Amino acid sequence: MIRFLILSVSLGFMAAVSAADVRPKVGLALSGGGAKGAAHVAVLKVLEQNHIPVDYIAGTSIGAYVAGMYALGYSASEIETIMMGEDWDSGYYDTIPREALSYRNKQQRDRFNIPINVGYSDSEVKMPSGLLRGQSMSLLLQNSTDLVHRFDSFDELAIPYRAVATDLETSQPVVISRGSLVEAMQASATVPGALQPATYDGKLVVDGGIANNMPVDVVKAMGADVVIAVDIGSSLVKRDQLQSTVAVLNQLSTMLTNASTERQKQLLTDKDILIRPDVGEMSTTDFSVMPDAYRLGEAAALSQLDNLRNLAVSDEAYSAYQAEKAESGELWHDRLKQPVVAVRFDNNSKVSDKVLRETLGIQAGETVTKAQLEEGINNVYALDKFERVDAEFIDSEAGRVLLLKTKAKSWGPNYFQLGFSWEDNFGLDSYVALDLAYTMTDLTEYGGEWRNEVRLGFEKLLSTEFYQPLDKDQLFFARTELSYENKDWAFYSNNMRVFNLEQTNYRGDIGVGINYIKEGAIELGMTAETGYLENAIFPYDLDYSSYGAYLKFGFDNLDSINFPTSGNRFTLDLYYRNDESPTLTGDRLPETSLQIEADWRGALSFNNHAFVGIASITTVDNETELSVHVAELGGFLNLSGYHRKALVGSHKVFGAFVYQYDLGRDMLGMKDYPLYLGASFEAGNVWQQRDSVDIDDLIYGGSLYFGTDTSVGPAALGFGWADDGEMSVFLFLGKNW
């Protein structure tokens, strides 16, 4: 009996294999279409439900993604779960989160808040070849595909696979048949201008939709007898919708991709099957349409069910096909459980391999997880030295090797930086500041930087700074800075300017420090300054000078400097000086002084509610009548009832409690930027003389505002008031610190 059962099973399997050998080989060609790609997954599910095997698969753009996932061995249901669960919008945002930056880089971003990627070298201005670098999209694709190794041929996959890109030099299609699956998917979807071109076999490649948006010829060349082609391309829009530059460019792009699709349709024969879901009017970039695209893809596949069933195989044959596919998929899946035997670097930058290794945080002998690798790559990318950071696994004779690939910024090593701020109180006072810097990097073996800055607007500044790491790990550093500054001291009464002093200041600092952690630094140094105060009614300038020492301590892991939802920022600056302070008689009064400045800002949040605390204290043990070492109050969340810098004094106390509600994300469905409805309670004051400091003199007030964090910095519109009757309406854009 047992022999009979074994013989029956064997004959059934042989029959299934024999049937599989004689059946026509089915190739699946999946077109590009962005967010509409969910329709492809629905088609795959219909094929599976009707026992239609796929022997070869190729895709373009989002079609390359779905095809690659299926080729790895994932089922249609598994792809649906993964694809619908991804935050696709995050793949189009490459800005490093503020909290991930080093302490120094945080201060630089806050100061130069306009993100420009412009450099100068080799006697030319340089910019990236795309608005986005593709870093986040690479991590998203890696999260989808898991940590698969680099393939010598995509024929090794559970289903032989190809991705199609376009040669940017020749406009000819490029068929990607080996290498990193993530890189193949991403190259096929690299939209020209939006993303930087990829490279394959020495070619500069972009989105395959330009040359071949539905690769029928590719699956035929792979050996397919019958092709199932799925077209999710966009439809051309009518004349009344072509009213903007963006609309015209989108129309031209659609023309190019549709033309390539039409050329491929001409290759289809009577035995081939074309499935065209009714998704032409849908957006390619709005990923909220995916559920609707899925339903339309399913409907289109079912409408072709009579033709598709001609390609169906028996239950036994399909079970054998699935078993073979699963077994092939397990081969790469089992490798994920193996520890890496080595971590190597393809380092195209001046950052040392030691720094990369320590920042990556992965050692030989570890079994690497997706989360661990993503965290490591993000940490390396957050060094803000690279255009791209990628990783891939290579299976060598010795075992699994992790290769980290870094590419220095192509528009470096010298960069322009831009900062902007504008604050208006809807009165006579309007403050505008523009900062422009030119920074030369990698000037020394350890990564020396020379930054030259000019500030224009209500304050004038010229400065030059040389920052020199003292070791390969960039733990210790030396810093030298020289600056010239010209600004106004405004004195107010009833929130109206009544008197003005103009200050001209020359300053020099030299110090050494330690980046004790990524989020913090300590610096010790010497400082000297000289300058004068002037006003038209003075018969002479009020000269001053000082020299001394300073100690600076900083820690900063805030996620936003203006509208934080998590983290803390604390700075403590101590200055011990020998001063020659100005007096109203024109003489200079020599004395020593100790100035202490302490600032803290912290935040915590739950859901769409955030609570922020602010505290600031400044004091100088200097009893001169006109100290130039002063603190200022006034402006948004800095005693909001007063105009910017309306209160000036040597001694300051300030505190605030702020509540922020993210109205945009919670109620308005905003995704790109938050929209905060905020309220603050504030208390503070300044005093010129220490003997005058009295807590009973504290001014209490608050504000109500709408605010947002944008790619060019924060913006807010609000109303502030104080208990002494002062009120202010404020509008600001850009940095506010």
mmCIF file of N, CA and C in Angstrom, residues 521-606:
data_model
loop_
_atom_site.group_PDB
_atom_site.id
_atom_site.type_symbol
_atom_site.label_atom_id
_atom_site.label_comp_id
_atom_site.label_asym_id
_atom_site.label_seq_id
_atom_site.Cartn_x
_atom_site.Cartn_y
_atom_site.Cartn_z
ATOM 1 N N ALA A 521 29.388 69.642 23.169
ATOM 2 C CA ALA A 521 30.781 70.068 23.050
ATOM 3 C C ALA A 521 31.124 70.986 24.218
ATOM 4 N N ILE A 522 32.400 70.977 24.585
ATOM 5 C CA ILE A 522 32.945 71.881 25.594
ATOM 6 C C ILE A 522 34.133 72.593 24.960
ATOM 7 N N GLU A 523 34.205 73.904 25.158
ATOM 8 C CA GLU A 523 35.299 74.685 24.576
ATOM 9 C C GLU A 523 35.858 75.645 25.615
ATOM 10 N N LEU A 524 37.184 75.737 25.659
ATOM 11 C CA LEU A 524 37.894 76.636 26.560
ATOM 12 C C LEU A 524 38.811 77.500 25.720
ATOM 13 N N GLY A 525 38.800 78.818 25.965
ATOM 14 C CA GLY A 525 39.623 79.652 25.111
ATOM 15 C C GLY A 525 39.831 81.052 25.644
ATOM 16 N N MET A 526 40.464 81.876 24.789
ATOM 17 C CA MET A 526 40.741 83.274 25.089
ATOM 18 C C MET A 526 39.932 84.143 24.130
ATOM 19 N N THR A 527 39.527 85.311 24.625
ATOM 20 C CA THR A 527 38.737 86.232 23.807
ATOM 21 C C THR A 527 39.205 87.661 24.039
ATOM 22 N N ALA A 528 39.104 88.461 23.001
ATOM 23 C CA ALA A 528 39.432 89.878 23.116
ATOM 24 C C ALA A 528 38.526 90.655 22.179
ATOM 25 N N GLU A 529 38.161 91.872 22.597
ATOM 26 C CA GLU A 529 37.313 92.701 21.748
ATOM 27 C C GLU A 529 37.573 94.177 22.025
ATOM 28 N N THR A 530 37.270 94.962 21.022
ATOM 29 C CA THR A 530 37.358 96.408 21.158
ATOM 30 C C THR A 530 36.299 97.025 20.266
ATOM 31 N N GLY A 531 35.886 98.243 20.604
ATOM 32 C CA GLY A 531 34.850 98.874 19.805
ATOM 33 C C GLY A 531 34.406 100.180 20.403
ATOM 34 N N TYR A 532 33.286 100.686 19.912
ATOM 35 C CA TYR A 532 32.781 101.963 20.402
ATOM 36 C C TYR A 532 31.278 102.051 20.164
ATOM 37 N N LEU A 533 30.643 102.889 20.957
ATOM 38 C CA LEU A 533 29.231 103.224 20.843
ATOM 39 C C LEU A 533 29.125 104.668 20.370
ATOM 40 N N GLU A 534 28.143 104.959 19.518
ATOM 41 C CA GLU A 534 27.998 106.321 19.032
ATOM 42 C C GLU A 534 26.527 106.677 18.849
ATOM 43 N N ASN A 535 26.267 107.965 18.958
ATOM 44 C CA ASN A 535 24.948 108.532 18.710
ATOM 45 C C ASN A 535 25.151 109.984 18.278
ATOM 46 N N ALA A 536 24.245 110.466 17.447
ATOM 47 C CA ALA A 536 24.415 111.805 16.886
ATOM 48 C C ALA A 536 24.495 112.887 17.951
ATOM 49 N N ILE A 537 23.878 112.653 19.119
ATOM 50 C CA ILE A 537 23.871 113.697 20.147
ATOM 51 C C ILE A 537 25.134 113.663 21.001
ATOM 52 N N PHE A 538 25.970 112.576 20.868
ATOM 53 C CA PHE A 538 27.208 112.495 21.641
ATOM 54 C C PHE A 538 28.293 113.318 20.940
ATOM 55 N N PRO A 539 29.062 114.073 21.706
ATOM 56 C CA PRO A 539 30.171 114.822 21.085
ATOM 57 C C PRO A 539 31.367 113.926 20.766
ATOM 58 N N TYR A 540 31.349 112.703 21.273
ATOM 59 C CA TYR A 540 32.482 111.801 21.066
ATOM 60 C C TYR A 540 31.964 110.362 21.131
ATOM 61 N N ASP A 541 32.764 109.451 20.578
ATOM 62 C CA ASP A 541 32.425 108.032 20.655
ATOM 63 C C ASP A 541 32.767 107.489 22.035
ATOM 64 N N LEU A 542 31.998 106.500 22.478
ATOM 65 C CA LEU A 542 32.235 105.839 23.757
ATOM 66 C C LEU A 542 33.029 104.567 23.492
ATOM 67 N N ASP A 543 34.330 104.626 23.704
ATOM 68 C CA ASP A 543 35.216 103.498 23.403
ATOM 69 C C ASP A 543 35.206 102.474 24.529
ATOM 70 N N TYR A 544 35.495 101.246 24.171
ATOM 71 C CA TYR A 544 35.634 100.183 25.169
ATOM 72 C C TYR A 544 36.573 99.121 24.621
ATOM 73 N N SER A 545 37.070 98.276 25.501
ATOM 74 C CA SER A 545 37.888 97.123 25.110
ATOM 75 C C SER A 545 37.903 96.131 26.254
ATOM 76 N N SER A 546 38.221 94.882 25.919
ATOM 77 C CA SER A 546 38.308 93.850 26.959
ATOM 78 C C SER A 546 39.110 92.674 26.427
ATOM 79 N N TYR A 547 39.636 91.877 27.344
ATOM 80 C CA TYR A 547 40.263 90.606 26.996
ATOM 81 C C TYR A 547 40.090 89.671 28.180
ATOM 82 N N GLY A 548 40.119 88.373 27.893
ATOM 83 C CA GLY A 548 39.928 87.418 28.979
ATOM 84 C C GLY A 548 39.788 86.000 28.470
ATOM 85 N N ALA A 549 39.136 85.188 29.278
ATOM 86 C CA ALA A 549 38.984 83.764 28.971
ATOM 87 C C ALA A 549 37.509 83.400 28.958
ATOM 88 N N TYR A 550 37.213 82.288 28.286
ATOM 89 C CA TYR A 550 35.827 81.819 28.258
ATOM 90 C C TYR A 550 35.778 80.301 28.368
ATOM 91 N N LEU A 551 34.648 79.824 28.841
ATOM 92 C CA LEU A 551 34.344 78.394 28.894
ATOM 93 C C LEU A 551 32.924 78.222 28.394
ATOM 94 N N LYS A 552 32.763 77.359 27.390
ATOM 95 C CA LYS A 552 31.440 77.122 26.824
ATOM 96 C C LYS A 552 31.103 75.643 26.925
ATOM 97 N N PHE A 553 29.886 75.385 27.418
ATOM 98 C CA PHE A 553 29.376 74.020 27.497
ATOM 99 C C PHE A 553 28.057 73.968 26.753
ATOM 100 N N GLY A 554 27.874 72.936 25.917
ATOM 101 C CA GLY A 554 26.622 72.819 25.187
ATOM 102 C C GLY A 554 26.161 71.383 25.038
ATOM 103 N N PHE A 555 24.870 71.216 25.091
ATOM 104 C CA PHE A 555 24.221 69.930 24.806
ATOM 105 C C PHE A 555 22.943 70.234 24.047
ATOM 106 N N ASP A 556 22.685 69.457 22.980
ATOM 107 C CA ASP A 556 21.526 69.776 22.140
ATOM 108 C C ASP A 556 21.060 68.519 21.418
ATOM 109 N N ASN A 557 19.874 68.037 21.770
ATOM 110 C CA ASN A 557 19.242 66.963 20.994
ATOM 111 C C ASN A 557 17.786 67.293 20.663
ATOM 112 N N LEU A 558 17.489 68.593 20.589
ATOM 113 C CA LEU A 558 16.151 69.033 20.184
ATOM 114 C C LEU A 558 15.874 68.630 18.737
ATOM 115 N N ASP A 559 14.621 68.300 18.454
ATOM 116 C CA ASP A 559 14.261 67.979 17.072
ATOM 117 C C ASP A 559 13.956 69.231 16.253
ATOM 118 N N SER A 560 13.718 70.377 16.907
ATOM 119 C CA SER A 560 13.485 71.644 16.217
ATOM 120 C C SER A 560 13.854 72.757 17.170
ATOM 121 N N ILE A 561 14.528 73.784 16.663
ATOM 122 C CA ILE A 561 14.953 74.861 17.551
ATOM 123 C C ILE A 561 13.795 75.769 17.933
ATOM 124 N N ASN A 562 12.774 75.891 17.080
ATOM 125 C CA ASN A 562 11.680 76.812 17.351
ATOM 126 C C ASN A 562 10.400 76.133 17.814
ATOM 127 N N PHE A 563 10.062 75.002 17.205
ATOM 128 C CA PHE A 563 8.845 74.291 17.583
ATOM 129 C C PHE A 563 9.201 72.847 17.944
ATOM 130 N N PRO A 564 9.966 72.657 19.009
ATOM 131 C CA PRO A 564 10.395 71.297 19.351
ATOM 132 C C PRO A 564 9.254 70.455 19.895
ATOM 133 N N THR A 565 9.353 69.167 19.674
ATOM 134 C CA THR A 565 8.413 68.218 20.274
ATOM 135 C C THR A 565 9.131 67.194 21.148
ATOM 136 N N SER A 566 10.466 67.165 21.083
ATOM 137 C CA SER A 566 11.233 66.262 21.941
ATOM 138 C C SER A 566 12.653 66.774 22.072
ATOM 139 N N GLY A 567 13.291 66.406 23.162
ATOM 140 C CA GLY A 567 14.694 66.732 23.357
ATOM 141 C C GLY A 567 14.922 67.926 24.260
ATOM 142 N N ASN A 568 16.204 68.238 24.452
ATOM 143 C CA ASN A 568 16.615 69.351 25.299
ATOM 144 C C ASN A 568 17.805 70.058 24.662
ATOM 145 N N ARG A 569 17.886 71.329 24.925
ATOM 146 C CA ARG A 569 19.047 72.119 24.525
ATOM 147 C C ARG A 569 19.468 72.966 25.711
ATOM 148 N N PHE A 570 20.733 72.807 26.118
ATOM 149 C CA PHE A 570 21.242 73.576 27.260
ATOM 150 C C PHE A 570 22.613 74.127 26.903
ATOM 151 N N THR A 571 22.810 75.414 27.123
ATOM 152 C CA THR A 571 24.115 76.038 26.925
ATOM 153 C C THR A 571 24.477 76.844 28.161
ATOM 154 N N LEU A 572 25.763 76.798 28.503
ATOM 155 C CA LEU A 572 26.296 77.577 29.624
ATOM 156 C C LEU A 572 27.596 78.213 29.159
ATOM 157 N N ASP A 573 27.627 79.556 29.132
ATOM 158 C CA ASP A 573 28.811 80.291 28.703
ATOM 159 C C ASP A 573 29.315 81.142 29.859
ATOM 160 N N LEU A 574 30.604 81.009 30.171
ATOM 161 C CA LEU A 574 31.254 81.797 31.219
ATOM 162 C C LEU A 574 32.359 82.633 30.593
ATOM 163 N N TYR A 575 32.374 83.930 30.902
ATOM 164 C CA TYR A 575 33.413 84.834 30.407
ATOM 165 C C TYR A 575 34.044 85.552 31.604
ATOM 166 N N TYR A 576 35.360 85.461 31.705
ATOM 167 C CA TYR A 576 36.093 86.257 32.707
ATOM 168 C C TYR A 576 36.941 87.258 31.937
ATOM 169 N N ARG A 577 36.671 88.557 32.143
ATOM 170 C CA ARG A 577 37.306 89.582 31.326
ATOM 171 C C ARG A 577 37.969 90.668 32.181
ATOM 172 N N ASN A 578 38.996 91.249 31.594
ATOM 173 C CA ASN A 578 39.522 92.532 32.050
ATOM 174 C C ASN A 578 38.929 93.590 31.130
ATOM 175 N N ASP A 579 38.047 94.401 31.668
ATOM 176 C CA ASP A 579 37.281 95.351 30.862
ATOM 177 C C ASP A 579 37.800 96.770 31.031
ATOM 178 N N GLU A 580 37.700 97.517 29.976
ATOM 179 C CA GLU A 580 37.759 98.977 30.034
ATOM 180 C C GLU A 580 36.443 99.459 29.440
ATOM 181 N N SER A 581 35.452 99.675 30.324
ATOM 182 C CA SER A 581 34.083 99.947 29.896
ATOM 183 C C SER A 581 33.879 101.434 29.644
ATOM 184 N N PRO A 582 32.964 101.773 28.723
ATOM 185 C CA PRO A 582 32.717 103.192 28.421
ATOM 186 C C PRO A 582 31.884 103.857 29.511
ATOM 187 N N THR A 583 32.069 105.147 29.640
ATOM 188 C CA THR A 583 31.230 105.957 30.526
ATOM 189 C C THR A 583 30.673 107.123 29.719
ATOM 190 N N LEU A 584 29.649 107.741 30.243
ATOM 191 C CA LEU A 584 29.004 108.841 29.526
ATOM 192 C C LEU A 584 29.895 110.078 29.448
ATOM 193 N N THR A 585 30.954 110.109 30.251
ATOM 194 C CA THR A 585 31.887 111.238 30.194
ATOM 195 C C THR A 585 32.952 111.029 29.132
ATOM 196 N N GLY A 586 32.961 109.836 28.500
ATOM 197 C CA GLY A 586 33.949 109.556 27.473
ATOM 198 C C GLY A 586 35.166 108.830 27.992
ATOM 199 N N ASP A 587 35.293 108.685 29.307
ATOM 200 C CA ASP A 587 36.420 107.952 29.881
ATOM 201 C C ASP A 587 36.160 106.450 29.796
ATOM 202 N N ARG A 588 37.209 105.665 30.072
ATOM 203 C CA ARG A 588 37.056 104.210 30.131
ATOM 204 C C ARG A 588 37.391 103.749 31.537
ATOM 205 N N LEU A 589 36.514 102.919 32.099
ATOM 206 C CA LEU A 589 36.643 102.480 33.478
ATOM 207 C C LEU A 589 37.196 101.062 33.521
ATOM 208 N N PRO A 590 38.442 100.855 34.017
ATOM 209 C CA PRO A 590 39.021 99.507 34.055
ATOM 210 C C PRO A 590 38.481 98.698 35.235
ATOM 211 N N GLU A 591 38.180 97.448 34.996
ATOM 212 C CA GLU A 591 37.757 96.532 36.055
ATOM 213 C C GLU A 591 37.678 95.126 35.481
ATOM 214 N N THR A 592 37.514 94.156 36.335
ATOM 215 C CA THR A 592 37.319 92.777 35.893
ATOM 216 C C THR A 592 35.842 92.421 36.010
ATOM 217 N N SER A 593 35.429 91.455 35.197
ATOM 218 C CA SER A 593 34.020 91.059 35.234
ATOM 219 C C SER A 593 33.891 89.567 34.953
ATOM 220 N N LEU A 594 32.872 88.985 35.497
ATOM 221 C CA LEU A 594 32.501 87.600 35.218
ATOM 222 C C LEU A 594 31.077 87.608 34.683
ATOM 223 N N GLN A 595 30.912 87.136 33.459
ATOM 224 C CA GLN A 595 29.586 87.071 32.845
ATOM 225 C C GLN A 595 29.151 85.616 32.755
ATOM 226 N N ILE A 596 27.913 85.362 33.145
ATOM 227 C CA ILE A 596 27.346 84.014 33.098
ATOM 228 C C ILE A 596 26.079 84.055 32.256
ATOM 229 N N GLU A 597 26.010 83.191 31.252
ATOM 230 C CA GLU A 597 24.821 83.069 30.406
ATOM 231 C C GLU A 597 24.396 81.608 30.394
ATOM 232 N N ALA A 598 23.179 81.339 30.805
ATOM 233 C CA ALA A 598 22.649 79.974 30.815
ATOM 234 C C ALA A 598 21.292 79.963 30.123
ATOM 235 N N ASP A 599 21.126 79.023 29.191
ATOM 236 C CA ASP A 599 19.862 78.914 28.447
ATOM 237 C C ASP A 599 19.454 77.448 28.370
ATOM 238 N N TRP A 600 18.165 77.215 28.524
ATOM 239 C CA TRP A 600 17.621 75.852 28.406
ATOM 240 C C TRP A 600 16.304 75.892 27.654
ATOM 241 N N ARG A 601 16.117 74.911 26.822
ATOM 242 C CA ARG A 601 14.839 74.713 26.152
ATOM 243 C C ARG A 601 14.615 73.214 26.051
ATOM 244 N N GLY A 602 13.472 72.733 26.488
ATOM 245 C CA GLY A 602 13.174 71.304 26.449
ATOM 246 C C GLY A 602 11.738 71.057 26.045
ATOM 247 N N ALA A 603 11.489 69.867 25.509
ATOM 248 C CA ALA A 603 10.142 69.559 25.015
ATOM 249 C C ALA A 603 9.837 68.082 25.180
ATOM 250 N N LEU A 604 8.573 67.805 25.365
ATOM 251 C CA LEU A 604 8.060 66.442 25.321
ATOM 252 C C LEU A 604 6.671 66.494 24.705
ATOM 253 N N SER A 605 6.234 65.372 24.172
ATOM 254 C CA SER A 605 4.952 65.378 23.466
ATOM 255 C C SER A 605 4.298 64.012 23.552
ATOM 256 N N PHE A 606 2.986 64.007 23.318
ATOM 257 C CA PHE A 606 2.242 62.773 23.112
ATOM 258 C C PHE A 606 1.171 63.065 22.075
#
